[in-house]
CSV table of C-alpha atoms in Angstrom, one decimal:
chain,number,residue,atom,x,y,z
A,1,MET,CA,23.1,14.3,5.1
A,2,ASP,CA,23.8,11.5,5.2
A,3,ALA,CA,21.3,8.0,4.8
A,4,LYS,CA,21.1,7.5,8.0
A,5,THR,CA,19.7,11.0,9.0
A,6,GLN,CA,17.3,11.6,5.9
A,7,ILE,CA,15.0,8.6,7.3
A,8,THR,CA,11.1,9.8,7.1
A,9,LYS,CA,8.6,9.0,9.9
A,10,VAL,CA,4.9,8.0,8.7
A,11,ASN,CA,3.1,9.7,12.2
A,12,GLY,CA,5.9,9.2,13.9
A,13,ILE,CA,7.2,5.4,13.0
A,14,SER,CA,10.8,5.4,10.8
A,15,ILE,CA,10.7,3.8,7.7
A,16,LEU,CA,12.9,0.9,9.3
A,17,ASP,CA,10.0,0.0,11.5
A,18,THR,CA,7.3,0.3,8.5
A,19,ALA,CA,9.5,-1.7,6.2
A,20,LYS,CA,9.2,-4.9,9.0
A,21,GLN,CA,5.3,-4.4,9.3
A,22,PRO,CA,2.8,-6.5,7.0
A,23,LEU,CA,0.9,-4.2,4.7
A,24,GLU,CA,-2.2,-4.8,6.6
A,25,SER,CA,-0.2,-2.9,9.9
A,26,ASN,CA,0.7,-0.2,7.4
A,27,LEU,CA,-2.4,0.7,6.5
A,28,CYS,CA,-3.6,1.0,9.7
A,29,LEU,CA,-0.7,2.6,10.9
A,30,ALA,CA,-1.5,6.0,9.0
A,31,LEU,CA,-5.0,6.2,9.6
A,32,VAL,CA,-4.8,4.9,13.9
A,33,ARG,CA,-1.4,6.3,14.3
A,34,GLU,CA,-0.1,3.7,16.2
A,35,THR,CA,1.6,-0.3,14.7
A,36,ASN,CA,-1.2,-2.9,14.9
A,37,ASP,CA,-1.1,-5.8,17.4
A,38,ALA,CA,-1.4,-9.2,15.8
A,39,ASN,CA,-5.4,-9.2,16.9
A,40,ASP,CA,-5.8,-5.6,15.1
A,41,ASN,CA,-3.7,-7.2,12.0
A,42,ALA,CA,-6.3,-10.3,12.2
A,43,LEU,CA,-9.3,-7.9,12.1
A,44,PHE,CA,-8.3,-5.9,9.6
A,45,ASN,CA,-7.3,-8.4,7.2
A,46,LEU,CA,-11.0,-10.0,7.5
A,47,ALA,CA,-12.5,-6.6,7.2
A,48,VAL,CA,-10.4,-6.2,3.8
A,49,ALA,CA,-10.6,-9.7,2.9
A,50,ALA,CA,-14.5,-9.6,3.1
A,51,ARG,CA,-14.0,-7.0,-0.5
A,52,VAL,CA,-11.8,-7.6,-2.5
A,53,ASN,CA,-13.7,-10.4,-4.6
A,54,LEU,CA,-15.7,-7.3,-6.9
A,55,HIS,CA,-17.3,-10.3,-9.3
A,56,GLY,CA,-20.6,-8.9,-10.2
A,57,GLU,CA,-19.4,-5.3,-8.9
A,58,ALA,CA,-19.6,-2.5,-11.5
A,59,MET,CA,-16.6,-1.4,-10.3
A,60,LEU,CA,-14.8,-4.2,-12.0
A,61,ALA,CA,-16.7,-3.4,-15.0
A,62,ALA,CA,-15.4,0.0,-15.0
A,63,ALA,CA,-11.5,-1.2,-14.0
A,64,ASP,CA,-11.8,-3.3,-17.0
A,65,ALA,CA,-13.3,-1.3,-19.2
A,66,ALA,CA,-10.3,1.6,-18.4
A,67,ARG,CA,-7.8,-1.1,-19.6
A,68,GLU,CA,-9.3,-1.9,-22.6
A,69,ALA,CA,-9.6,1.6,-23.2
A,70,GLY,CA,-5.1,1.0,-23.0
A,71,ASN,CA,-5.6,3.3,-19.5
A,72,ALA,CA,-2.1,2.4,-16.5
A,73,PRO,CA,-3.0,0.7,-13.7
A,74,ASN,CA,-4.0,4.2,-12.1
A,75,THR,CA,-6.4,4.9,-14.5
A,76,ALA,CA,-7.7,1.6,-14.6
A,77,ILE,CA,-8.1,1.8,-11.0
A,78,SER,CA,-9.5,5.1,-10.6
A,79,ALA,CA,-12.8,4.1,-12.7
A,80,ALA,CA,-13.4,1.7,-10.0
A,81,VAL,CA,-12.9,3.5,-6.9
A,82,ALA,CA,-14.6,6.8,-8.1
A,83,LEU,CA,-17.7,3.7,-7.7
A,84,LEU,CA,-17.2,3.5,-4.5
A,85,GLY,CA,-19.2,6.2,-3.0
A,86,PRO,CA,-20.8,7.8,0.1
A,87,LYS,CA,-23.9,5.8,-0.6
A,88,ARG,CA,-22.3,2.3,-0.4
A,89,ILE,CA,-20.9,3.1,2.5
A,90,ASP,CA,-22.8,5.2,4.4
A,91,GLY,CA,-24.4,1.8,6.5
A,92,ALA,CA,-21.2,0.9,7.7
A,93,ARG,CA,-20.3,4.3,9.0
A,94,ARG,CA,-23.9,4.6,10.7
A,95,ALA,CA,-23.0,1.3,12.3
A,96,ALA,CA,-19.9,2.6,13.7
A,97,ASP,CA,-21.6,5.8,15.1
A,98,THR,CA,-24.1,3.5,16.7
A,99,LEU,CA,-21.5,1.5,18.3
A,100,ILE,CA,-19.4,4.3,19.0
A,101,ASP,CA,-22.5,6.1,20.7
A,102,LEU,CA,-23.0,2.8,22.6
A,103,PHE,CA,-20.2,2.4,24.5
A,104,ALA,CA,-18.6,5.6,24.8
A,105,HIS,CA,-19.7,5.7,28.3
A,106,SER,CA,-19.2,2.3,28.8
A,107,GLY,CA,-15.8,2.5,30.6
A,108,LEU,CA,-14.4,0.3,27.9
A,109,HIS,CA,-10.7,1.2,27.1
A,110,THR,CA,-9.5,-1.3,24.6
A,111,GLY,CA,-11.7,-2.6,21.3
A,112,ASP,CA,-10.1,-6.3,22.2
A,113,ASP,CA,-11.6,-6.4,25.7
A,114,GLU,CA,-13.8,-9.4,26.0
A,115,GLN,CA,-13.2,-10.1,29.6
A,116,SER,CA,-14.1,-7.2,31.9
A,117,ALA,CA,-17.6,-6.5,32.3
A,118,ILE,CA,-18.8,-3.6,30.2
A,119,ALA,CA,-22.2,-2.7,30.1
A,120,PRO,CA,-22.7,-0.5,27.2
A,121,ALA,CA,-25.9,1.8,26.7
A,122,GLU,CA,-29.2,0.3,26.0
A,123,ALA,CA,-29.8,1.0,22.3
A,124,SER,CA,-32.2,2.6,20.5
A,125,ALA,CA,-34.6,0.8,17.8
A,126,GLU,CA,-33.1,3.6,15.2
A,127,GLN,CA,-29.6,2.7,16.8
A,128,LEU,CA,-30.6,-1.7,16.7
A,129,ALA,CA,-31.6,-0.9,12.6
A,130,THR,CA,-27.7,0.3,11.7
A,131,LEU,CA,-26.9,-3.0,13.2
A,132,LEU,CA,-29.6,-6.0,12.0
A,133,GLY,CA,-31.1,-6.4,9.4
A,134,SER,CA,-34.5,-8.8,8.3
A,135,ALA,CA,-32.3,-11.7,7.7
A,136,PRO,CA,-29.5,-13.5,7.7
A,137,ASP,CA,-26.4,-12.4,5.5
A,138,PRO,CA,-24.6,-15.0,4.2
A,139,LEU,CA,-21.5,-12.8,3.9
A,140,ALA,CA,-22.0,-11.2,7.8
A,141,GLU,CA,-22.2,-15.1,9.0
A,142,ALA,CA,-19.1,-16.3,6.7
A,143,MET,CA,-17.7,-13.5,8.2
A,144,LEU,CA,-18.2,-14.2,11.9
A,145,LYS,CA,-17.0,-17.6,11.2
A,146,ALA,CA,-13.6,-16.7,9.7
A,147,PHE,CA,-13.6,-14.1,12.6
A,148,ASP,CA,-13.6,-17.3,14.9
A,149,LYS,CA,-11.2,-19.0,12.8
A,150,ARG,CA,-8.9,-16.2,13.2
A,151,GLN,CA,-9.4,-16.3,17.0
A,152,GLY,CA,-10.2,-12.8,16.9
A,153,LYS,CA,-11.3,-10.4,20.0
A,154,SER,CA,-13.7,-7.7,19.9
A,155,ALA,CA,-15.8,-6.3,22.6
A,156,PHE,CA,-18.2,-5.1,19.5
A,157,VAL,CA,-18.6,-8.4,17.7
A,158,ARG,CA,-19.2,-9.7,21.2
A,159,TYR,CA,-22.2,-7.4,21.2
A,160,LEU,CA,-23.4,-8.3,18.2
A,161,ARG,CA,-23.9,-11.2,18.8
A,162,THR,CA,-26.0,-10.6,21.7
A,163,LEU,CA,-28.4,-8.8,19.9
A,164,ASP,CA,-32.0,-10.6,19.1
A,165,GLY,CA,-31.1,-10.2,15.6
A,166,HIS,CA,-29.4,-10.8,11.8
A,167,PRO,CA,-26.1,-8.8,12.1
A,168,THR,CA,-25.6,-6.7,8.8
A,169,VAL,CA,-22.1,-7.1,7.2
A,170,ASP,CA,-21.7,-3.4,7.5
A,171,ALA,CA,-22.3,-3.9,11.4
A,172,VAL,CA,-19.6,-6.5,11.1
A,173,ILE,CA,-17.3,-4.4,9.3
A,174,ALA,CA,-18.0,-1.7,11.5
A,175,ALA,CA,-16.8,-3.9,14.7
A,176,LEU,CA,-13.9,-5.1,13.3
A,177,THR,CA,-12.4,-1.5,12.2
A,178,THR,CA,-13.7,0.7,15.7
A,179,THR,CA,-12.0,-2.2,17.9
A,180,ILE,CA,-8.6,-1.0,16.3
A,181,ALA,CA,-9.3,2.3,16.9
A,182,TRP,CA,-11.1,2.1,20.2
A,183,GLU,CA,-7.9,2.5,22.1
A,184,PRO,CA,-6.5,5.7,19.8
A,185,LEU,CA,-10.1,7.2,19.8
A,186,ILE,CA,-10.4,7.0,23.8
A,187,ARG,CA,-7.2,8.3,24.2
A,188,LYS,CA,-7.9,11.2,21.8
A,189,ARG,CA,-5.3,10.2,19.5
A,190,ILE,CA,-7.9,10.0,16.9
A,191,SER,CA,-11.0,11.9,16.2
A,192,GLN,CA,-14.3,10.1,16.0
A,193,LEU,CA,-14.4,11.1,12.2
A,194,THR,CA,-11.2,8.7,11.6
A,195,VAL,CA,-13.3,6.1,13.0
A,196,ARG,CA,-16.4,6.0,11.2
A,197,ASN,CA,-14.6,6.4,7.7
A,198,LEU,CA,-12.8,3.3,8.7
A,199,PRO,CA,-14.8,1.3,7.2
A,200,TRP,CA,-14.7,3.5,3.6
A,201,TYR,CA,-10.7,2.9,4.0
A,202,ALA,CA,-11.2,-0.8,4.3
A,203,HIS,CA,-13.6,-0.7,1.3
A,204,LEU,CA,-11.4,1.0,-0.7
A,205,PHE,CA,-8.1,-1.1,-0.1
A,206,ALA,CA,-10.2,-3.8,-0.7
A,207,VAL,CA,-11.0,-2.5,-4.5
A,208,ILE,CA,-8.2,-0.8,-5.2
A,209,ILE,CA,-6.1,-4.7,-4.6
A,210,GLY,CA,-8.9,-6.2,-6.2
A,211,ALA,CA,-9.5,-4.1,-9.4
A,212,ALA,CA,-5.7,-4.5,-9.7
A,213,THR,CA,-6.2,-7.4,-11.4
A,214,GLU,CA,-8.4,-8.4,-14.5
A,215,GLY,CA,-12.0,-9.4,-14.3
A,216,LYS,CA,-11.3,-12.8,-15.2
A,217,HIS,CA,-9.8,-13.5,-12.0
A,218,HIS,CA,-12.8,-12.5,-10.2
A,219,GLN,CA,-15.2,-15.5,-9.7
A,220,PRO,CA,-18.6,-16.8,-7.8
A,221,GLY,CA,-16.8,-18.3,-4.8
A,222,GLU,CA,-13.0,-17.3,-5.7
A,223,PHE,CA,-10.2,-14.8,-6.1
A,224,CYS,CA,-7.9,-15.6,-8.6
A,225,GLY,CA,-7.8,-19.4,-7.9
A,226,VAL,CA,-8.3,-19.0,-3.7
A,227,GLY,CA,-11.6,-19.6,-2.3
A,228,THR,CA,-13.7,-16.9,-0.6
A,229,GLU,CA,-13.7,-19.2,2.5
A,230,GLU,CA,-9.8,-19.8,2.6
A,231,ILE,CA,-9.4,-16.0,2.2
A,232,LEU,CA,-12.1,-14.7,4.3
A,233,ASN,CA,-10.6,-17.5,7.3
A,234,ALA,CA,-6.6,-17.0,6.8
A,235,TRP,CA,-5.1,-14.4,4.4
A,236,THR,CA,-3.1,-11.6,4.7
A,237,ILE,CA,-3.9,-8.2,3.1
A,238,THR,CA,-0.2,-8.6,2.2
A,239,GLU,CA,-0.8,-12.4,0.6
A,240,LEU,CA,-4.1,-10.3,-1.5
A,241,ALA,CA,-1.8,-8.2,-2.9
A,242,TYR,CA,0.6,-10.5,-3.6
A,243,LEU,CA,-1.7,-12.7,-5.3
A,244,SER,CA,-3.7,-9.7,-7.0
A,245,LEU,CA,-0.2,-8.2,-8.7
A,246,LEU,CA,1.7,-11.3,-9.5
A,247,GLY,CA,-1.3,-14.0,-9.9
A,248,GLU,CA,0.4,-17.0,-7.6
A,249,ARG,CA,0.4,-17.7,-4.3
A,250,PRO,CA,3.4,-16.8,-2.0
A,251,THR,CA,5.3,-18.6,-0.1
A,252,PRO,CA,7.3,-17.2,2.8
A,253,SER,CA,10.5,-16.6,1.0
A,254,SER,CA,8.4,-14.7,-1.7
A,255,LEU,CA,6.2,-12.7,0.2
A,256,PHE,CA,8.8,-11.7,3.0
A,257,PRO,CA,10.9,-9.4,0.2
A,258,PHE,CA,7.4,-8.4,-1.3
A,259,GLN,CA,6.4,-7.1,2.2
A,260,VAL,CA,9.5,-4.7,2.6
A,261,MET,CA,9.2,-3.2,-0.8
A,262,LEU,CA,5.9,-2.2,-0.1
A,263,GLY,CA,6.6,-1.0,3.6
A,264,LEU,CA,9.5,1.2,2.1
A,265,ILE,CA,7.2,2.4,-0.8
A,266,ILE,CA,5.0,4.2,1.8
A,267,SER,CA,7.9,6.1,3.2
A,268,ASN,CA,8.0,8.8,0.7
A,269,GLY,CA,7.0,12.4,2.3
A,270,VAL,CA,4.1,14.7,2.3
A,271,GLY,CA,5.1,16.7,-0.5
A,272,THR,CA,5.0,14.1,-3.0
A,273,ILE,CA,2.6,14.4,-6.6
A,274,SER,CA,0.7,11.7,-5.0
A,275,ALA,CA,0.5,13.7,-1.4
A,276,GLN,CA,-0.8,16.8,-3.4
A,277,GLY,CA,-3.1,15.0,-5.3
A,278,CYS,CA,-5.3,13.7,-2.1
A,279,LYS,CA,-5.0,16.6,0.1
A,280,GLY,CA,-6.1,18.7,-3.2
A,281,ALA,CA,-9.1,16.6,-3.7
A,282,VAL,CA,-10.1,16.6,0.2
A,283,SER,CA,-9.4,20.6,0.0
A,284,ALA,CA,-11.9,21.1,-3.2
A,285,ASP,CA,-15.0,19.3,-1.3
A,286,GLY,CA,-14.3,21.4,2.1
A,287,PRO,CA,-13.1,19.5,5.3
A,288,GLU,CA,-14.5,22.6,7.4
A,289,SER,CA,-17.7,20.8,6.3
A,290,PRO,CA,-15.8,17.5,6.1
A,291,GLU,CA,-19.4,15.4,5.7
A,292,ARG,CA,-19.2,16.8,2.3
A,293,VAL,CA,-15.7,15.1,1.4
A,294,GLN,CA,-15.8,12.1,-0.7
A,295,ILE,CA,-13.1,10.1,0.6
A,296,ASN,CA,-13.3,8.0,-2.5
A,297,LYS,CA,-12.5,11.1,-4.7
A,298,GLY,CA,-9.3,12.0,-2.1
A,299,MET,CA,-7.9,8.1,-3.6
A,300,VAL,CA,-8.9,9.0,-7.1
A,301,GLY,CA,-6.5,12.4,-6.7
A,302,PHE,CA,-4.0,10.1,-5.1
A,303,LEU,CA,-4.0,7.7,-8.2
A,304,THR,CA,-4.4,10.4,-10.9
A,305,HIS,CA,-1.1,11.9,-9.4
A,306,THR,CA,0.8,9.0,-10.1
A,307,GLY,CA,2.1,8.3,-13.3
A,308,PHE,CA,5.3,7.0,-15.7
A,309,ALA,CA,7.1,9.8,-13.6
A,310,HIS,CA,5.6,9.4,-10.4
A,311,GLY,CA,5.2,5.9,-10.0
A,312,GLY,CA,5.5,4.1,-13.4
A,313,ASN,CA,9.7,4.3,-12.9
A,314,GLY,CA,9.8,0.9,-11.3
A,315,TYR,CA,8.1,-0.3,-14.5
A,316,GLU,CA,10.9,1.6,-16.4
A,317,GLY,CA,13.5,0.0,-14.3
A,318,ILE,CA,11.8,-3.3,-15.2
A,319,GLN,CA,12.3,-2.7,-19.1
A,320,PHE,CA,15.7,-1.2,-18.2
A,321,LEU,CA,17.0,-5.0,-16.2
A,322,ILE,CA,15.4,-6.9,-19.5
A,323,GLU,CA,17.1,-5.3,-21.6
A,324,SER,CA,20.6,-5.5,-19.6
A,325,PHE,CA,19.7,-9.1,-18.7
A,326,GLY,CA,17.9,-10.3,-21.2
A,327,ASN,CA,20.5,-12.1,-23.8
A,328,THR,CA,22.3,-13.2,-20.4
A,329,THR,CA,21.9,-17.1,-19.2
A,330,LEU,CA,20.7,-16.4,-16.1
A,331,ALA,CA,18.3,-18.5,-14.6
A,332,ASP,CA,17.7,-17.5,-11.1
A,333,ALA,CA,18.1,-13.7,-9.8
A,334,GLY,CA,18.6,-14.9,-6.2
A,335,VAL,CA,22.0,-17.0,-6.5
A,336,ALA,CA,25.6,-16.2,-5.9
A,337,ASN,CA,27.7,-18.4,-8.4
A,338,HIS,CA,25.7,-16.7,-11.2
A,339,GLY,CA,28.3,-16.5,-13.3
A,340,LEU,CA,28.0,-12.7,-14.4
A,341,ASP,CA,30.2,-10.1,-14.3
A,342,LEU,CA,28.6,-7.2,-13.0
A,343,GLN,CA,31.2,-4.9,-12.9
A,344,ALA,CA,32.0,-5.7,-17.5
A,345,MET,CA,28.3,-5.4,-17.7
A,346,ALA,CA,28.1,-2.3,-15.9
A,347,THR,CA,30.9,-1.0,-17.1
A,348,ALA,CA,30.1,-1.3,-20.6
A,349,TYR,CA,27.1,0.3,-20.4
A,350,ALA,CA,28.2,3.1,-18.7
A,351,LYS,CA,30.6,3.8,-21.4
A,352,ALA,CA,28.4,3.7,-24.0
A,353,PHE,CA,25.5,6.1,-22.1
A,354,GLY,CA,28.9,8.5,-22.1
A,355,ASP,CA,28.4,8.1,-25.7
A,356,GLU,CA,25.2,8.9,-26.5
A,357,LYS,CA,25.1,11.8,-23.4
A,358,LYS,CA,28.3,13.5,-25.3
A,359,THR,CA,26.1,12.9,-29.2
A,360,GLY,CA,23.3,14.1,-27.6
A,361,LYS,CA,24.5,17.5,-26.4
A,362,ALA,CA,26.9,17.9,-29.7
A,363,LEU,CA,23.5,17.8,-31.1
A,364,GLY,CA,21.5,19.7,-28.5
A,365,GLN,CA,19.2,16.9,-27.6
A,366,PRO,CA,17.9,15.9,-24.5
A,367,VAL,CA,19.4,13.4,-22.6
A,368,ARG,CA,17.4,10.4,-21.6
A,369,ASN,CA,17.6,9.2,-17.7
A,370,ILE,CA,18.3,5.7,-16.4
A,371,PRO,CA,15.3,4.3,-14.6
A,372,GLY,CA,16.5,4.1,-11.1
A,373,VAL,CA,19.0,6.1,-11.1
A,374,ASN,CA,19.1,9.3,-8.8
A,375,HIS,CA,16.2,11.4,-7.2
A,376,PRO,CA,16.4,15.4,-6.8
A,377,VAL,CA,16.1,14.5,-3.2
A,378,PHE,CA,19.2,12.5,-2.6
A,379,LYS,CA,22.3,14.6,-4.1
A,380,GLY,CA,24.9,17.1,-3.9
A,381,HIS,CA,27.7,15.1,-1.9
A,382,LEU,CA,29.8,12.8,-4.1
A,383,VAL,CA,28.3,9.5,-2.9
A,384,ASN,CA,24.7,9.8,-2.4
A,385,HIS,CA,22.5,7.1,-1.1
A,386,ASP,CA,18.9,6.3,-0.7
A,387,PRO,CA,18.5,4.9,2.9
A,388,ARG,CA,15.4,2.9,1.8
A,389,GLU,CA,18.0,1.2,-0.7
A,390,VAL,CA,20.3,1.5,2.1
A,391,TYR,CA,18.0,-0.2,4.4
A,392,ILE,CA,17.1,-3.3,1.7
A,393,ALA,CA,20.2,-3.5,0.9
A,394,GLU,CA,22.1,-4.8,4.9
A,395,LEU,CA,18.6,-6.3,5.4
A,396,PHE,CA,18.8,-8.9,2.6
A,397,ALA,CA,22.5,-9.1,3.3
A,398,GLU,CA,21.9,-9.9,7.0
A,399,ARG,CA,19.1,-12.8,5.8
A,400,GLY,CA,22.1,-13.8,3.4
A,401,GLU,CA,19.6,-12.7,0.3
A,402,LYS,CA,21.3,-12.4,-3.1
A,403,ASN,CA,19.5,-9.8,-6.0
A,404,ILE,CA,21.7,-9.6,-8.9
A,405,PHE,CA,19.6,-7.2,-10.3
A,406,HIS,CA,20.2,-4.7,-7.3
A,407,ASP,CA,23.7,-5.4,-7.1
A,408,TYR,CA,23.7,-4.7,-11.0
A,409,TYR,CA,22.4,-1.1,-9.8
A,410,LYS,CA,25.0,-0.5,-7.5
A,411,ALA,CA,28.1,-1.5,-9.7
A,412,LEU,CA,26.0,0.9,-12.5
A,413,VAL,CA,25.8,4.1,-10.2
A,414,GLN,CA,29.8,3.7,-9.6
A,415,ALA,CA,30.7,2.7,-12.8
A,416,LEU,CA,28.8,5.8,-14.6
A,417,PHE,CA,31.0,8.0,-11.8
A,418,ASP,CA,34.7,5.7,-12.6
A,419,ASN,CA,34.1,6.4,-15.9
A,420,GLY,CA,33.3,10.3,-15.9
A,421,VAL,CA,29.7,10.1,-17.0
A,422,THR,CA,28.3,11.5,-13.5
A,423,LYS,CA,30.5,14.3,-11.6
A,424,ASN,CA,29.6,11.8,-7.9
A,425,VAL,CA,28.4,8.2,-7.8
A,426,PHE,CA,25.0,8.7,-8.0
A,427,CYS,CA,22.0,7.1,-5.4
A,428,VAL,CA,20.1,4.0,-6.6
A,429,ASN,CA,16.7,4.9,-6.0
A,430,ILE,CA,13.4,3.3,-4.4
A,431,ASP,CA,11.8,3.1,-7.9
A,432,ALA,CA,15.1,0.6,-8.8
A,433,ILE,CA,14.6,-1.3,-5.6
A,434,ILE,CA,10.8,-2.1,-7.3
A,435,ALA,CA,11.8,-2.9,-10.3
A,436,THR,CA,14.9,-5.4,-8.5
A,437,SER,CA,12.2,-7.0,-6.0
A,438,LEU,CA,9.7,-8.0,-8.5
A,439,LEU,CA,12.0,-9.4,-11.3
A,440,LYS,CA,13.5,-11.5,-8.9
A,441,LEU,CA,10.6,-12.8,-7.8
A,442,LEU,CA,9.6,-13.2,-11.8
A,443,TRP,CA,12.4,-13.9,-13.6
A,444,PRO,CA,11.6,-17.4,-13.5
A,445,ARG,CA,8.5,-17.1,-15.0
A,446,PHE,CA,10.0,-15.0,-17.4
A,447,ARG,CA,12.7,-17.0,-18.7
A,448,LYS,CA,9.7,-20.4,-18.8
A,449,GLY,CA,7.6,-17.6,-21.1
A,450,ASP,CA,4.7,-18.1,-18.5
A,451,LEU,CA,4.4,-14.1,-18.2
A,452,GLY,CA,5.5,-11.3,-20.6
A,453,GLU,CA,7.4,-8.5,-20.2
A,454,SER,CA,4.1,-5.9,-20.4
A,455,SER,CA,2.4,-8.0,-17.1
A,456,MET,CA,5.7,-7.2,-15.2
A,457,GLU,CA,6.0,-3.7,-16.3
A,458,MET,CA,2.5,-3.0,-15.0
A,459,ALA,CA,2.8,-5.0,-11.6
A,460,ALA,CA,5.9,-2.8,-11.1
A,461,PHE,CA,3.8,0.6,-11.4
A,462,THR,CA,1.2,-1.2,-9.7
A,463,ALA,CA,2.9,-2.4,-6.8
A,464,PHE,CA,4.0,1.5,-5.9
A,465,LEU,CA,0.0,1.9,-5.7
A,466,PHE,CA,-0.4,-0.6,-3.5
A,467,GLY,CA,2.8,1.1,-1.1
A,468,ARG,CA,1.5,4.3,-1.8
A,469,MET,CA,-2.0,3.9,-0.6
A,470,ALA,CA,-1.6,3.7,2.9
A,471,GLY,CA,0.2,7.1,3.2
A,472,CYS,CA,-2.0,8.8,1.1
A,473,ALA,CA,-4.9,7.9,3.4
A,474,GLY,CA,-3.5,8.9,5.9
A,475,GLU,CA,-3.1,12.3,4.0
A,476,ILE,CA,-6.8,12.4,3.4
A,477,ASP,CA,-7.9,11.5,6.9
A,478,ASP,CA,-5.5,14.3,8.2
A,479,HIS,CA,-7.1,17.1,5.3
A,480,ILE,CA,-10.4,16.3,6.5
A,481,ASN,CA,-9.4,16.4,10.3
A,482,ARG,CA,-7.1,19.4,10.2
A,483,GLY,CA,-7.4,21.0,6.7
A,484,ARG,CA,-9.0,24.4,5.5
A,485,ASN,CA,-11.7,24.7,2.3
A,486,MET,CA,-9.2,25.6,-0.9
A,487,ASP,CA,-5.7,25.6,1.1
A,488,THR,CA,-3.7,22.2,0.8
A,489,ARG,CA,-1.0,23.6,3.5
A,490,THR,CA,-0.5,22.1,6.7
A,491,ALA,CA,0.7,25.0,9.4
A,492,ALA,CA,4.5,25.0,10.2
A,493,SER,CA,3.2,24.4,13.7
A,494,GLN,CA,1.6,21.6,13.0
A,495,CYS,CA,4.3,19.5,11.9
A,496,HIS,CA,5.5,17.0,14.2
A,497,HIS,CA,8.3,15.3,11.9
A,498,VAL,CA,9.7,17.0,8.9
A,499,SER,CA,12.8,14.8,7.1
C-alpha cells in the first residue's frame, strides 16, 4: 500500500482536505459532519472566543495547580475540563432545545437564512425563560456587537433580537451553534442530541485552548495580551490556539504551517489510544441513556489517554532536534542557504546510533527509539512514508517554503538505511512533523534566549492535544448517538470509512 492509498478520512473528508481547513472548520466537521462555510466559521469562532479567557475561573486555578505539581499539559488541562460539568452548560443546552422546538416546523432550511419570511412557533413563558434574562448581560451584548462586526448571518440571532427582553450568553451561544448545525439537522445528517450538545463542545474547546496557557496570561479584559473586544470581534480559533500555545500574535506566514500541522494531527484513526479513552468514558456512563453522559468526562478520557508516547513524541522530537542543531550556527530554519551539510550530519548520527545499537544488543540492553522516526502503521516496505508527512512536504515545496528540520529528518531515515542501521527506509511520522513545524516557528526566539527548551517541548505536546481534540469530540458524539453501554466497539456494518 503506498502513501496515497493510506489517507485517513474524517467523516468522509480526506486529510488532504482537513489539512487545508482552519481549526475552527475541522472542529465543526467532526461534529456536524460537513465542512464549514465562512459564516459558520465566523459564528463558531465567536462562540469559542467568548469563553477562552478563564480569568477568575476555578478551572484555571485547577490547571495552574496541576502544572505546579509537575503534571504534563494533558493532565493540567484535564483538571480544568473536569470542572466544566453539565450544570455549567445546561442553560445553553436548554436554549438550544427551545430554538429547535420553535423553528422545527417553520420551513427554515438553513440557519443563516435571514431573508425569507420564516415564522417560528410562538414561545411559551417557559421557553422564553431559557433565552432571556432579567437584566442586560455585558458579555451577551458584546457578543452580539461582535456578531455584527463579523458580519454574521443567523436566523436564530435575528429571532433573539426580536424578543422583548435581554438575551443571555447561553442563548447567544446556542443561537450561534444551532445556526451551524441546522442544515445537517434538517437533512437528518446529525441528531437533535448533537445539536443541543454543541454549546458544550464549543465551551470545552475554549477551555482546552485557554487552560493550555498559565493563569498569568488570563487578565480582566485581555487574553495573552490581546483585548477581549478585539478577540470577540475578529480572532479565529486557529489564531487563539496559536496565541495560547506560542505566546505571540501569529502572522499569515506563521499561521498557515500551524494550521496545516493541526489539520494533519486530526487525521489519525479511531483505534488510537486517545480515541479509546474518550469512547470508553462515554461507554462507562451509558450512551443508551444519553442524558447521563458527561461530555467533559469524555474529553478527560481523551486527555488522560495521551502521554509522552502518544502525543508527547513531538515533545521528544524537539529535544532531539535541539541536540542535533544546538551547536550549529543556524539562525533561521526557513532559509535555503543555511550552510549546513545535512547529509553529513545525518550520516554521522546514523553511524553513532548504529554503534550504540550494537553495543546495547551485546549487553542485552533495550535500544532507544529516535523520536519521530517509524510508526507501527507504516512499515513492511523497502521505503515507507507517512502520507501526512508526504502531503506536507509536497505542499510546502509548492509554496517554495523550506524547513531545515524536516529536511534533516528525511536525510536521517535514508542515512540509517544506507549505513545498515535499519533494514528498510523508515517513515518520518506525524510526531516529527509537529516537532519540525513548531521548532521552525520558535527557533529565532530560542536562539535569542527568549524561549526556553522546556517551553518549546511542552508546546509540541499541547499542539497534539489541540489537533486531536477535534477527532475525539467526534468520537464522543458518535458513541453518545450510536454506542452501547459498557461497549466501545462499532459494528463493522456501521463503519463507512476504513483506512
